[in-house]
Amino acid sequence: MRALLCLICPLLLFLGCSYLLPFLGIMQLSFTDPVPGIDQYRHVLSDPLTQSVIWRTIRLCVIVTVVSVSCAYVITLLWVRGSPMVRLLTELCIMIPFWISVLSRAFGWLSMLSNRGLLNKWLQNLGLIDSAIQMTRNEFAVVVGMSHYLIPFAVFPLATAMRNVDERVLTAADGMGASRLRVFWQVFLPMTASGIMGATLLVFVFSIGFYVTPALLGGGQSVLIAELIYLWIFQIPQWGVAAAMSVVLMIAVGGILYLLMRRYGEMAK
Amino acid sequence: MQTGMKKEALVSDTTQIEARSVSKTFGKFHALRDVSLKIAEGEFLSLLGPSGSGKTTFLTLLGGYEPATRGQLFLEGQDMTNWPAKQRGFGMVFQGYALFPHLTVAENIAFPLKVQKRGKAAIADRVAQMVEMVGLSGHETKKPGALSGGQQQRVALARALAYEPKVLLLDEPFSALDKNLRGQMQEELRRLHRDLGTTFVFVTHDQEEALALSSRIAIFNHGELQQVGTPDTVYERPANRFTAEFLGDINILSVDDSARGIAGTALELPANVRSFDHVAIRPEHMRLADAGDAIQLPATVRDRVYLGSKSRLLLETRAGEDLMLYLDNGGALQAPEPGADIRVTWETGDSFAL
């Protein structure tokens, strides 16, 4: 027991110094800066601008989660159940973006989607459009950029779930005369529900704290909560409000995590 | 032989399924070589063999879950070689049961019926009937994860039989169950077969299970069909050494070429019988010799194992071959002690050439 405690101690110490202390600092800031009390929280919860940013964040994150998990499901299906060649190609397509920094990827999408970007040029050369379509500095670009970043994170829990599906169950369903569509919707999909739940959880929580991609691809037109916190820290600056906002964000994420985990636990039974 | 005739009489002589020279290769590995077999309507056929003998491969080919590499399969005279599993419409109980883990017992059983687009009321009736038949009343709303191995087995049986298939294929259904439960499930399977009259094709590696359940047994080894017959035929008259040794205990004696008889006995074999070099006798057909017996094989008692109602004697012949026989403990005859020299005998008709 004592040996175990000694082994755990360094980790507890590290977590205490790097997470707990700064967190307590933030808590303190949120209740004291600039005036002691709950004024900062009152501001966060009543300011119309902050409200609209919170709602946009939730709305965009839900969209991003649905898009990422759906795309990831198809990609994982190819990765886990495709022919060896398809598997290899999918694996490359999953792993390579995974190793490229979030900043480069955001710039990549910028050069692809901007008014004088590749996509607009191609469409114009093909004669499909006359003038460039606005594809950046809006929510569309943010959803594309964020989803692209988050898809690999959704792939791994989905792959685990799909690999755990007993092949014989699918064979059995097929042998009983079920069409491929029925086997997928009524057998395979429900059997991988735990993976969908895990992927949703991971992607949603990640997406709420996103900063770089929305800042670059949104171009200030679709500010999300993390960018707003940044503004309160470096532009305005009023750290107390930023701290209060962070605490609210953390409680929201914690609450969502709790609810989803409970649901997840029920499904695992 | 008497019981064998009776069992065969239960089975109609209509061939339902026929395999003609069916082979299956996986790369260079021959899983099944040139198997030809007729399965009669309503029979209980066991496919018996050690692991890797090709018995499960043959079942998979019968069900249409894998294509045969060569050969043809017929169902009631129609060539079904290229039919997929769903077109054959056989029921299948998979090893490990392959139940739908996210569906309840009732939903599992209803699945094939829903696929067939039967009416809601008809499905509910049939499910209730199946649940009753396999003795799972009260468990309808449980998921497979909440059931014991035996109960899962029953769900798998009910699901496979729900749509009244002509043929039920079972892949080692009892291998995961403990011994008591296995005996109980065997009883129930026999009852189901009797009540339904469906053709059962049953894969097992357990000889006793095959002997106890089947109307006929097909024995496989190294991908080849060794012998097909009623349990007593394959047991009492095995076609080759593999079958003889695979089904229970057997005493095998070498034929001495120079003596034209069995080594260590005065017993001479007819001069024209030279096409084999071993004679085999089941231990239960061997006994201690009386003075008047024609065959008298001298042997030394090596060990005696007390088994309650009887004793097992382990013997060694003069030629150094091991023998085994059983003695009734209740008899007047005192069982010989280890080290004693004795003579054993058997009825000529009970021995067979290998």
PDB file of N, CA and C in Angstrom, chain A residues 5-94:
ATOM      1  N   LEU A   5       1.486   4.095  -2.964  1.00  0.00           N
ATOM      2  CA  LEU A   5       1.340   5.528  -2.720  1.00  0.00           C
ATOM      3  C   LEU A   5       2.560   6.286  -3.244  1.00  0.00           C
ATOM      4  N   CYS A   6       3.764   5.687  -2.997  1.00  0.00           N
ATOM      5  CA  CYS A   6       5.005   6.306  -3.464  1.00  0.00           C
ATOM      6  C   CYS A   6       5.022   6.404  -4.982  1.00  0.00           C
ATOM      7  N   LEU A   7       4.472   5.353  -5.632  1.00  0.00           N
ATOM      8  CA  LEU A   7       4.465   5.345  -7.090  1.00  0.00           C
ATOM      9  C   LEU A   7       3.495   6.381  -7.644  1.00  0.00           C
ATOM     10  N   ILE A   8       2.377   6.574  -6.952  1.00  0.00           N
ATOM     11  CA  ILE A   8       1.356   7.497  -7.442  1.00  0.00           C
ATOM     12  C   ILE A   8       1.735   8.947  -7.149  1.00  0.00           C
ATOM     13  N   CYS A   9       2.500   9.158  -6.045  1.00  0.00           N
ATOM     14  CA  CYS A   9       2.823  10.507  -5.574  1.00  0.00           C
ATOM     15  C   CYS A   9       3.312  11.489  -6.638  1.00  0.00           C
ATOM     16  N   PRO A  10       4.331  11.104  -7.456  1.00  0.00           N
ATOM     17  CA  PRO A  10       4.831  12.061  -8.447  1.00  0.00           C
ATOM     18  C   PRO A  10       3.727  12.558  -9.374  1.00  0.00           C
ATOM     19  N   LEU A  11       2.855  11.635  -9.763  1.00  0.00           N
ATOM     20  CA  LEU A  11       1.772  11.997 -10.675  1.00  0.00           C
ATOM     21  C   LEU A  11       0.826  12.992 -10.002  1.00  0.00           C
ATOM     22  N   LEU A  12       0.471  12.684  -8.734  1.00  0.00           N
ATOM     23  CA  LEU A  12      -0.427  13.576  -8.008  1.00  0.00           C
ATOM     24  C   LEU A  12       0.195  14.961  -7.866  1.00  0.00           C
ATOM     25  N   LEU A  13       1.501  14.976  -7.576  1.00  0.00           N
ATOM     26  CA  LEU A  13       2.227  16.234  -7.405  1.00  0.00           C
ATOM     27  C   LEU A  13       2.199  17.037  -8.702  1.00  0.00           C
ATOM     28  N   PHE A  14       2.468  16.320  -9.809  1.00  0.00           N
ATOM     29  CA  PHE A  14       2.502  16.965 -11.115  1.00  0.00           C
ATOM     30  C   PHE A  14       1.124  17.544 -11.460  1.00  0.00           C
ATOM     31  N   LEU A  15       0.094  16.726 -11.238  1.00  0.00           N
ATOM     32  CA  LEU A  15      -1.264  17.190 -11.547  1.00  0.00           C
ATOM     33  C   LEU A  15      -1.630  18.375 -10.666  1.00  0.00           C
ATOM     34  N   GLY A  16      -1.228  18.290  -9.396  1.00  0.00           N
ATOM     35  CA  GLY A  16      -1.524  19.373  -8.467  1.00  0.00           C
ATOM     36  C   GLY A  16      -0.905  20.683  -8.920  1.00  0.00           C
ATOM     37  N   CYS A  17       0.395  20.621  -9.318  1.00  0.00           N
ATOM     38  CA  CYS A  17       1.094  21.845  -9.724  1.00  0.00           C
ATOM     39  C   CYS A  17       0.606  22.378 -11.056  1.00  0.00           C
ATOM     40  N   SER A  18       0.346  21.464 -12.008  1.00  0.00           N
ATOM     41  CA  SER A  18       0.077  21.947 -13.360  1.00  0.00           C
ATOM     42  C   SER A  18      -1.408  22.146 -13.649  1.00  0.00           C
ATOM     43  N   TYR A  19      -2.274  21.514 -12.856  1.00  0.00           N
ATOM     44  CA  TYR A  19      -3.704  21.687 -13.116  1.00  0.00           C
ATOM     45  C   TYR A  19      -4.448  22.360 -11.962  1.00  0.00           C
ATOM     46  N   LEU A  20      -4.270  21.797 -10.778  1.00  0.00           N
ATOM     47  CA  LEU A  20      -5.090  22.250  -9.652  1.00  0.00           C
ATOM     48  C   LEU A  20      -4.752  23.683  -9.261  1.00  0.00           C
ATOM     49  N   LEU A  21      -3.442  23.993  -9.117  1.00  0.00           N
ATOM     50  CA  LEU A  21      -3.047  25.342  -8.699  1.00  0.00           C
ATOM     51  C   LEU A  21      -3.497  26.405  -9.709  1.00  0.00           C
ATOM     52  N   PRO A  22      -3.174  26.218 -11.016  1.00  0.00           N
ATOM     53  CA  PRO A  22      -3.647  27.216 -11.987  1.00  0.00           C
ATOM     54  C   PRO A  22      -5.169  27.338 -11.977  1.00  0.00           C
ATOM     55  N   PHE A  23      -5.846  26.213 -11.790  1.00  0.00           N
ATOM     56  CA  PHE A  23      -7.304  26.242 -11.788  1.00  0.00           C
ATOM     57  C   PHE A  23      -7.818  27.074 -10.615  1.00  0.00           C
ATOM     58  N   LEU A  24      -7.185  26.860  -9.443  1.00  0.00           N
ATOM     59  CA  LEU A  24      -7.577  27.653  -8.274  1.00  0.00           C
ATOM     60  C   LEU A  24      -7.305  29.133  -8.530  1.00  0.00           C
ATOM     61  N   GLY A  25      -6.199  29.421  -9.233  1.00  0.00           N
ATOM     62  CA  GLY A  25      -5.863  30.795  -9.600  1.00  0.00           C
ATOM     63  C   GLY A  25      -6.956  31.421 -10.454  1.00  0.00           C
ATOM     64  N   ILE A  26      -7.409  30.641 -11.437  1.00  0.00           N
ATOM     65  CA  ILE A  26      -8.478  31.122 -12.329  1.00  0.00           C
ATOM     66  C   ILE A  26      -9.746  31.379 -11.533  1.00  0.00           C
ATOM     67  N   MET A  27     -10.073  30.418 -10.628  1.00  0.00           N
ATOM     68  CA  MET A  27     -11.264  30.575  -9.790  1.00  0.00           C
ATOM     69  C   MET A  27     -11.170  31.886  -9.001  1.00  0.00           C
ATOM     70  N   GLN A  28      -9.969  32.093  -8.455  1.00  0.00           N
ATOM     71  CA  GLN A  28      -9.772  33.290  -7.632  1.00  0.00           C
ATOM     72  C   GLN A  28      -9.975  34.550  -8.475  1.00  0.00           C
ATOM     73  N   LEU A  29      -9.334  34.541  -9.674  1.00  0.00           N
ATOM     74  CA  LEU A  29      -9.471  35.690 -10.580  1.00  0.00           C
ATOM     75  C   LEU A  29     -10.937  35.979 -10.883  1.00  0.00           C
ATOM     76  N   SER A  30     -11.669  34.906 -11.160  1.00  0.00           N
ATOM     77  CA  SER A  30     -13.050  35.084 -11.613  1.00  0.00           C
ATOM     78  C   SER A  30     -13.931  35.700 -10.521  1.00  0.00           C
ATOM     79  N   PHE A  31     -13.537  35.507  -9.272  1.00  0.00           N
ATOM     80  CA  PHE A  31     -14.357  36.064  -8.187  1.00  0.00           C
ATOM     81  C   PHE A  31     -13.815  37.392  -7.626  1.00  0.00           C
ATOM     82  N   THR A  32     -12.600  37.813  -8.092  1.00  0.00           N
ATOM     83  CA  THR A  32     -11.999  38.999  -7.468  1.00  0.00           C
ATOM     84  C   THR A  32     -11.631  40.120  -8.435  1.00  0.00           C
ATOM     85  N   ASP A  33     -11.518  39.825  -9.742  1.00  0.00           N
ATOM     86  CA  ASP A  33     -10.953  40.810 -10.674  1.00  0.00           C
ATOM     87  C   ASP A  33     -12.045  41.330 -11.603  1.00  0.00           C
ATOM     88  N   PRO A  34     -12.354  42.574 -11.764  1.00  0.00           N
ATOM     89  CA  PRO A  34     -11.694  43.643 -10.999  1.00  0.00           C
ATOM     90  C   PRO A  34     -12.332  43.876  -9.634  1.00  0.00           C
ATOM     91  N   VAL A  35     -13.618  43.450  -9.439  1.00  0.00           N
ATOM     92  CA  VAL A  35     -14.241  43.680  -8.127  1.00  0.00           C
ATOM     93  C   VAL A  35     -14.588  42.352  -7.489  1.00  0.00           C
ATOM     94  N   PRO A  36     -14.414  42.248  -6.163  1.00  0.00           N
ATOM     95  CA  PRO A  36     -14.782  41.000  -5.505  1.00  0.00           C
ATOM     96  C   PRO A  36     -16.275  40.739  -5.660  1.00  0.00           C
ATOM     97  N   GLY A  37     -16.639  39.464  -5.789  1.00  0.00           N
ATOM     98  CA  GLY A  37     -18.052  39.122  -5.904  1.00  0.00           C
ATOM     99  C   GLY A  37     -18.339  38.352  -7.181  1.00  0.00           C
ATOM    100  N   ILE A  38     -19.622  38.282  -7.540  1.00  0.00           N
ATOM    101  CA  ILE A  38     -20.002  37.464  -8.690  1.00  0.00           C
ATOM    102  C   ILE A  38     -20.343  38.324  -9.905  1.00  0.00           C
ATOM    103  N   ASP A  39     -19.865  39.581  -9.891  1.00  0.00           N
ATOM    104  CA  ASP A  39     -20.165  40.464 -11.019  1.00  0.00           C
ATOM    105  C   ASP A  39     -19.697  39.908 -12.359  1.00  0.00           C
ATOM    106  N   GLN A  40     -18.491  39.269 -12.317  1.00  0.00           N
ATOM    107  CA  GLN A  40     -17.935  38.730 -13.562  1.00  0.00           C
ATOM    108  C   GLN A  40     -18.879  37.683 -14.158  1.00  0.00           C
ATOM    109  N   TYR A  41     -19.383  36.829 -13.270  1.00  0.00           N
ATOM    110  CA  TYR A  41     -20.303  35.778 -13.734  1.00  0.00           C
ATOM    111  C   TYR A  41     -21.593  36.390 -14.235  1.00  0.00           C
ATOM    112  N   ARG A  42     -22.065  37.416 -13.503  1.00  0.00           N
ATOM    113  CA  ARG A  42     -23.290  38.085 -13.924  1.00  0.00           C
ATOM    114  C   ARG A  42     -23.114  38.621 -15.343  1.00  0.00           C
ATOM    115  N   HIS A  43     -21.913  39.169 -15.600  1.00  0.00           N
ATOM    116  CA  HIS A  43     -21.643  39.701 -16.925  1.00  0.00           C
ATOM    117  C   HIS A  43     -21.698  38.601 -17.985  1.00  0.00           C
ATOM    118  N   VAL A  44     -20.974  37.496 -17.702  1.00  0.00           N
ATOM    119  CA  VAL A  44     -20.906  36.390 -18.670  1.00  0.00           C
ATOM    120  C   VAL A  44     -22.302  35.878 -19.001  1.00  0.00           C
ATOM    121  N   LEU A  45     -23.129  35.744 -17.970  1.00  0.00           N
ATOM    122  CA  LEU A  45     -24.433  35.105 -18.180  1.00  0.00           C
ATOM    123  C   LEU A  45     -25.503  36.068 -18.676  1.00  0.00           C
ATOM    124  N   SER A  46     -25.210  37.415 -18.653  1.00  0.00           N
ATOM    125  CA  SER A  46     -26.267  38.342 -19.090  1.00  0.00           C
ATOM    126  C   SER A  46     -25.898  39.107 -20.357  1.00  0.00           C
ATOM    127  N   ASP A  47     -24.586  39.226 -20.650  1.00  0.00           N
ATOM    128  CA  ASP A  47     -24.161  39.986 -21.826  1.00  0.00           C
ATOM    129  C   ASP A  47     -24.666  39.338 -23.116  1.00  0.00           C
ATOM    130  N   PRO A  48     -25.425  40.059 -23.951  1.00  0.00           N
ATOM    131  CA  PRO A  48     -26.004  39.478 -25.172  1.00  0.00           C
ATOM    132  C   PRO A  48     -24.931  38.951 -26.129  1.00  0.00           C
ATOM    133  N   LEU A  49     -23.808  39.659 -26.229  1.00  0.00           N
ATOM    134  CA  LEU A  49     -22.745  39.215 -27.135  1.00  0.00           C
ATOM    135  C   LEU A  49     -22.207  37.845 -26.690  1.00  0.00           C
ATOM    136  N   THR A  50     -21.901  37.749 -25.402  1.00  0.00           N
ATOM    137  CA  THR A  50     -21.388  36.490 -24.866  1.00  0.00           C
ATOM    138  C   THR A  50     -22.414  35.372 -25.084  1.00  0.00           C
ATOM    139  N   GLN A  51     -23.676  35.703 -24.803  1.00  0.00           N
ATOM    140  CA  GLN A  51     -24.753  34.725 -25.005  1.00  0.00           C
ATOM    141  C   GLN A  51     -24.756  34.200 -26.435  1.00  0.00           C
ATOM    142  N   SER A  52     -24.664  35.136 -27.392  1.00  0.00           N
ATOM    143  CA  SER A  52     -24.746  34.707 -28.788  1.00  0.00           C
ATOM    144  C   SER A  52     -23.534  33.849 -29.147  1.00  0.00           C
ATOM    145  N   VAL A  53     -22.357  34.198 -28.572  1.00  0.00           N
ATOM    146  CA  VAL A  53     -21.159  33.388 -28.849  1.00  0.00           C
ATOM    147  C   VAL A  53     -21.328  31.983 -28.270  1.00  0.00           C
ATOM    148  N   ILE A  54     -21.882  31.910 -27.060  1.00  0.00           N
ATOM    149  CA  ILE A  54     -22.092  30.588 -26.445  1.00  0.00           C
ATOM    150  C   ILE A  54     -23.024  29.740 -27.298  1.00  0.00           C
ATOM    151  N   TRP A  55     -24.118  30.346 -27.745  1.00  0.00           N
ATOM    152  CA  TRP A  55     -25.070  29.587 -28.564  1.00  0.00           C
ATOM    153  C   TRP A  55     -24.452  29.155 -29.881  1.00  0.00           C
ATOM    154  N   ARG A  56     -23.677  30.090 -30.502  1.00  0.00           N
ATOM    155  CA  ARG A  56     -23.030  29.731 -31.768  1.00  0.00           C
ATOM    156  C   ARG A  56     -22.055  28.577 -31.533  1.00  0.00           C
ATOM    157  N   THR A  57     -21.317  28.656 -30.418  1.00  0.00           N
ATOM    158  CA  THR A  57     -20.348  27.598 -30.121  1.00  0.00           C
ATOM    159  C   THR A  57     -21.061  26.252 -30.017  1.00  0.00           C
ATOM    160  N   ILE A  58     -22.167  26.234 -29.260  1.00  0.00           N
ATOM    161  CA  ILE A  58     -22.888  24.962 -29.088  1.00  0.00           C
ATOM    162  C   ILE A  58     -23.422  24.462 -30.433  1.00  0.00           C
ATOM    163  N   ARG A  59     -24.027  25.404 -31.203  1.00  0.00           N
ATOM    164  CA  ARG A  59     -24.615  25.022 -32.494  1.00  0.00           C
ATOM    165  C   ARG A  59     -23.541  24.473 -33.433  1.00  0.00           C
ATOM    166  N   LEU A  60     -22.433  25.218 -33.574  1.00  0.00           N
ATOM    167  CA  LEU A  60     -21.370  24.790 -34.476  1.00  0.00           C
ATOM    168  C   LEU A  60     -20.739  23.472 -34.021  1.00  0.00           C
ATOM    169  N   CYS A  61     -20.567  23.338 -32.702  1.00  0.00           N
ATOM    170  CA  CYS A  61     -19.942  22.116 -32.201  1.00  0.00           C
ATOM    171  C   CYS A  61     -20.826  20.901 -32.438  1.00  0.00           C
ATOM    172  N   VAL A  62     -22.144  21.101 -32.330  1.00  0.00           N
ATOM    173  CA  VAL A  62     -23.057  19.985 -32.619  1.00  0.00           C
ATOM    174  C   VAL A  62     -22.932  19.610 -34.095  1.00  0.00           C
ATOM    175  N   ILE A  63     -22.925  20.631 -34.975  1.00  0.00           N
ATOM    176  CA  ILE A  63     -22.804  20.353 -36.408  1.00  0.00           C
ATOM    177  C   ILE A  63     -21.478  19.642 -36.696  1.00  0.00           C
ATOM    178  N   VAL A  64     -20.401  20.197 -36.139  1.00  0.00           N
ATOM    179  CA  VAL A  64     -19.071  19.611 -36.368  1.00  0.00           C
ATOM    180  C   VAL A  64     -19.036  18.166 -35.873  1.00  0.00           C
ATOM    181  N   THR A  65     -19.644  17.915 -34.723  1.00  0.00           N
ATOM    182  CA  THR A  65     -19.637  16.561 -34.167  1.00  0.00           C
ATOM    183  C   THR A  65     -20.381  15.600 -35.093  1.00  0.00           C
ATOM    184  N   VAL A  66     -21.564  16.021 -35.540  1.00  0.00           N
ATOM    185  CA  VAL A  66     -22.349  15.154 -36.428  1.00  0.00           C
ATOM    186  C   VAL A  66     -21.575  14.891 -37.720  1.00  0.00           C
ATOM    187  N   VAL A  67     -21.014  15.954 -38.310  1.00  0.00           N
ATOM    188  CA  VAL A  67     -20.274  15.797 -39.567  1.00  0.00           C
ATOM    189  C   VAL A  67     -19.050  14.892 -39.353  1.00  0.00           C
ATOM    190  N   SER A  68     -18.271  15.175 -38.303  1.00  0.00           N
ATOM    191  CA  SER A  68     -17.042  14.403 -38.071  1.00  0.00           C
ATOM    192  C   SER A  68     -17.351  12.934 -37.823  1.00  0.00           C
ATOM    193  N   VAL A  69     -18.315  12.667 -36.936  1.00  0.00           N
ATOM    194  CA  VAL A  69     -18.586  11.278 -36.577  1.00  0.00           C
ATOM    195  C   VAL A  69     -19.162  10.522 -37.776  1.00  0.00           C
ATOM    196  N   SER A  70     -20.025  11.167 -38.563  1.00  0.00           N
ATOM    197  CA  SER A  70     -20.577  10.489 -39.746  1.00  0.00           C
ATOM    198  C   SER A  70     -19.469  10.179 -40.742  1.00  0.00           C
ATOM    199  N   CYS A  71     -18.633  11.191 -41.048  1.00  0.00           N
ATOM    200  CA  CYS A  71     -17.527  10.956 -41.991  1.00  0.00           C
ATOM    201  C   CYS A  71     -16.609   9.872 -41.439  1.00  0.00           C
ATOM    202  N   ALA A  72     -16.291   9.990 -40.148  1.00  0.00           N
ATOM    203  CA  ALA A  72     -15.371   9.034 -39.533  1.00  0.00           C
ATOM    204  C   ALA A  72     -15.949   7.627 -39.589  1.00  0.00           C
ATOM    205  N   TYR A  73     -17.266   7.494 -39.488  1.00  0.00           N
ATOM    206  CA  TYR A  73     -17.886   6.159 -39.516  1.00  0.00           C
ATOM    207  C   TYR A  73     -17.626   5.477 -40.856  1.00  0.00           C
ATOM    208  N   VAL A  74     -17.830   6.262 -41.926  1.00  0.00           N
ATOM    209  CA  VAL A  74     -17.607   5.705 -43.265  1.00  0.00           C
ATOM    210  C   VAL A  74     -16.127   5.366 -43.449  1.00  0.00           C
ATOM    211  N   ILE A  75     -15.259   6.298 -43.027  1.00  0.00           N
ATOM    212  CA  ILE A  75     -13.811   6.075 -43.182  1.00  0.00           C
ATOM    213  C   ILE A  75     -13.377   4.845 -42.388  1.00  0.00           C
ATOM    214  N   THR A  76     -13.882   4.722 -41.151  1.00  0.00           N
ATOM    215  CA  THR A  76     -13.505   3.581 -40.316  1.00  0.00           C
ATOM    216  C   THR A  76     -14.008   2.276 -40.918  1.00  0.00           C
ATOM    217  N   LEU A  77     -15.186   2.332 -41.491  1.00  0.00           N
ATOM    218  CA  LEU A  77     -15.752   1.151 -42.140  1.00  0.00           C
ATOM    219  C   LEU A  77     -14.798   0.666 -43.226  1.00  0.00           C
ATOM    220  N   LEU A  78     -14.273   1.615 -44.033  1.00  0.00           N
ATOM    221  CA  LEU A  78     -13.312   1.267 -45.084  1.00  0.00           C
ATOM    222  C   LEU A  78     -12.023   0.723 -44.464  1.00  0.00           C
ATOM    223  N   TRP A  79     -11.621   1.350 -43.385  1.00  0.00           N
ATOM    224  CA  TRP A  79     -10.354   0.995 -42.759  1.00  0.00           C
ATOM    225  C   TRP A  79     -10.420  -0.405 -42.143  1.00  0.00           C
ATOM    226  N   VAL A  80     -11.521  -0.709 -41.475  1.00  0.00           N
ATOM    227  CA  VAL A  80     -11.621  -1.970 -40.749  1.00  0.00           C
ATOM    228  C   VAL A  80     -12.079  -3.114 -41.648  1.00  0.00           C
ATOM    229  N   ARG A  81     -12.969  -2.804 -42.606  1.00  0.00           N
ATOM    230  CA  ARG A  81     -13.590  -3.893 -43.352  1.00  0.00           C
ATOM    231  C   ARG A  81     -13.267  -3.904 -44.837  1.00  0.00           C
ATOM    232  N   GLY A  82     -12.422  -2.964 -45.293  1.00  0.00           N
ATOM    233  CA  GLY A  82     -12.093  -2.916 -46.714  1.00  0.00           C
ATOM    234  C   GLY A  82     -11.079  -3.978 -47.108  1.00  0.00           C
ATOM    235  N   SER A  83     -10.770  -4.057 -48.421  1.00  0.00           N
ATOM    236  CA  SER A  83      -9.733  -4.964 -48.904  1.00  0.00           C
ATOM    237  C   SER A  83      -8.376  -4.427 -48.407  1.00  0.00           C
ATOM    238  N   PRO A  84      -7.339  -5.262 -48.403  1.00  0.00           N
ATOM    239  CA  PRO A  84      -6.038  -4.818 -47.870  1.00  0.00           C
ATOM    240  C   PRO A  84      -5.549  -3.511 -48.500  1.00  0.00           C
ATOM    241  N   MET A  85      -5.766  -3.340 -49.802  1.00  0.00           N
ATOM    242  CA  MET A  85      -5.332  -2.121 -50.487  1.00  0.00           C
ATOM    243  C   MET A  85      -6.111  -0.909 -49.952  1.00  0.00           C
ATOM    244  N   VAL A  86      -7.434  -1.071 -49.867  1.00  0.00           N
ATOM    245  CA  VAL A  86      -8.280   0.010 -49.349  1.00  0.00           C
ATOM    246  C   VAL A  86      -7.867   0.355 -47.922  1.00  0.00           C
ATOM    247  N   ARG A  87      -7.575  -0.677 -47.142  1.00  0.00           N
ATOM    248  CA  ARG A  87      -7.173  -0.461 -45.751  1.00  0.00           C
ATOM    249  C   ARG A  87      -5.920   0.399 -45.672  1.00  0.00           C
ATOM    250  N   LEU A  88      -4.942   0.062 -46.510  1.00  0.00           N
ATOM    251  CA  LEU A  88      -3.671   0.782 -46.492  1.00  0.00           C
ATOM    252  C   LEU A  88      -3.892   2.244 -46.862  1.00  0.00           C
ATOM    253  N   LEU A  89      -4.649   2.460 -47.932  1.00  0.00           N
ATOM    254  CA  LEU A  89      -4.903   3.829 -48.392  1.00  0.00           C
ATOM    255  C   LEU A  89      -5.642   4.627 -47.325  1.00  0.00           C
ATOM    256  N   THR A  90      -6.654   4.004 -46.728  1.00  0.00           N
ATOM    257  CA  THR A  90      -7.420   4.712 -45.698  1.00  0.00           C
ATOM    258  C   THR A  90      -6.531   5.052 -44.520  1.00  0.00           C
ATOM    259  N   GLU A  91      -5.676   4.093 -44.176  1.00  0.00           N
ATOM    260  CA  GLU A  91      -4.796   4.313 -43.041  1.00  0.00           C
ATOM    261  C   GLU A  91      -3.891   5.524 -43.288  1.00  0.00           C
ATOM    262  N   LEU A  92      -3.354   5.618 -44.523  1.00  0.00           N
ATOM    263  CA  LEU A  92      -2.518   6.772 -44.865  1.00  0.00           C
ATOM    264  C   LEU A  92      -3.323   8.062 -44.761  1.00  0.00           C
ATOM    265  N   CYS A  93      -4.554   8.012 -45.288  1.00  0.00           N
ATOM    266  CA  CYS A  93      -5.395   9.212 -45.281  1.00  0.00           C
ATOM    267  C   CYS A  93      -5.787   9.622 -43.856  1.00  0.00           C
ATOM    268  N   ILE A  94      -5.809   8.660 -42.942  1.00  0.00           N
ATOM    269  CA  ILE A  94      -6.128   9.005 -41.548  1.00  0.00           C
ATOM    270  C   ILE A  94      -4.880   9.520 -40.843  1.00  0.00           C
TER     271      ILE A  94
END
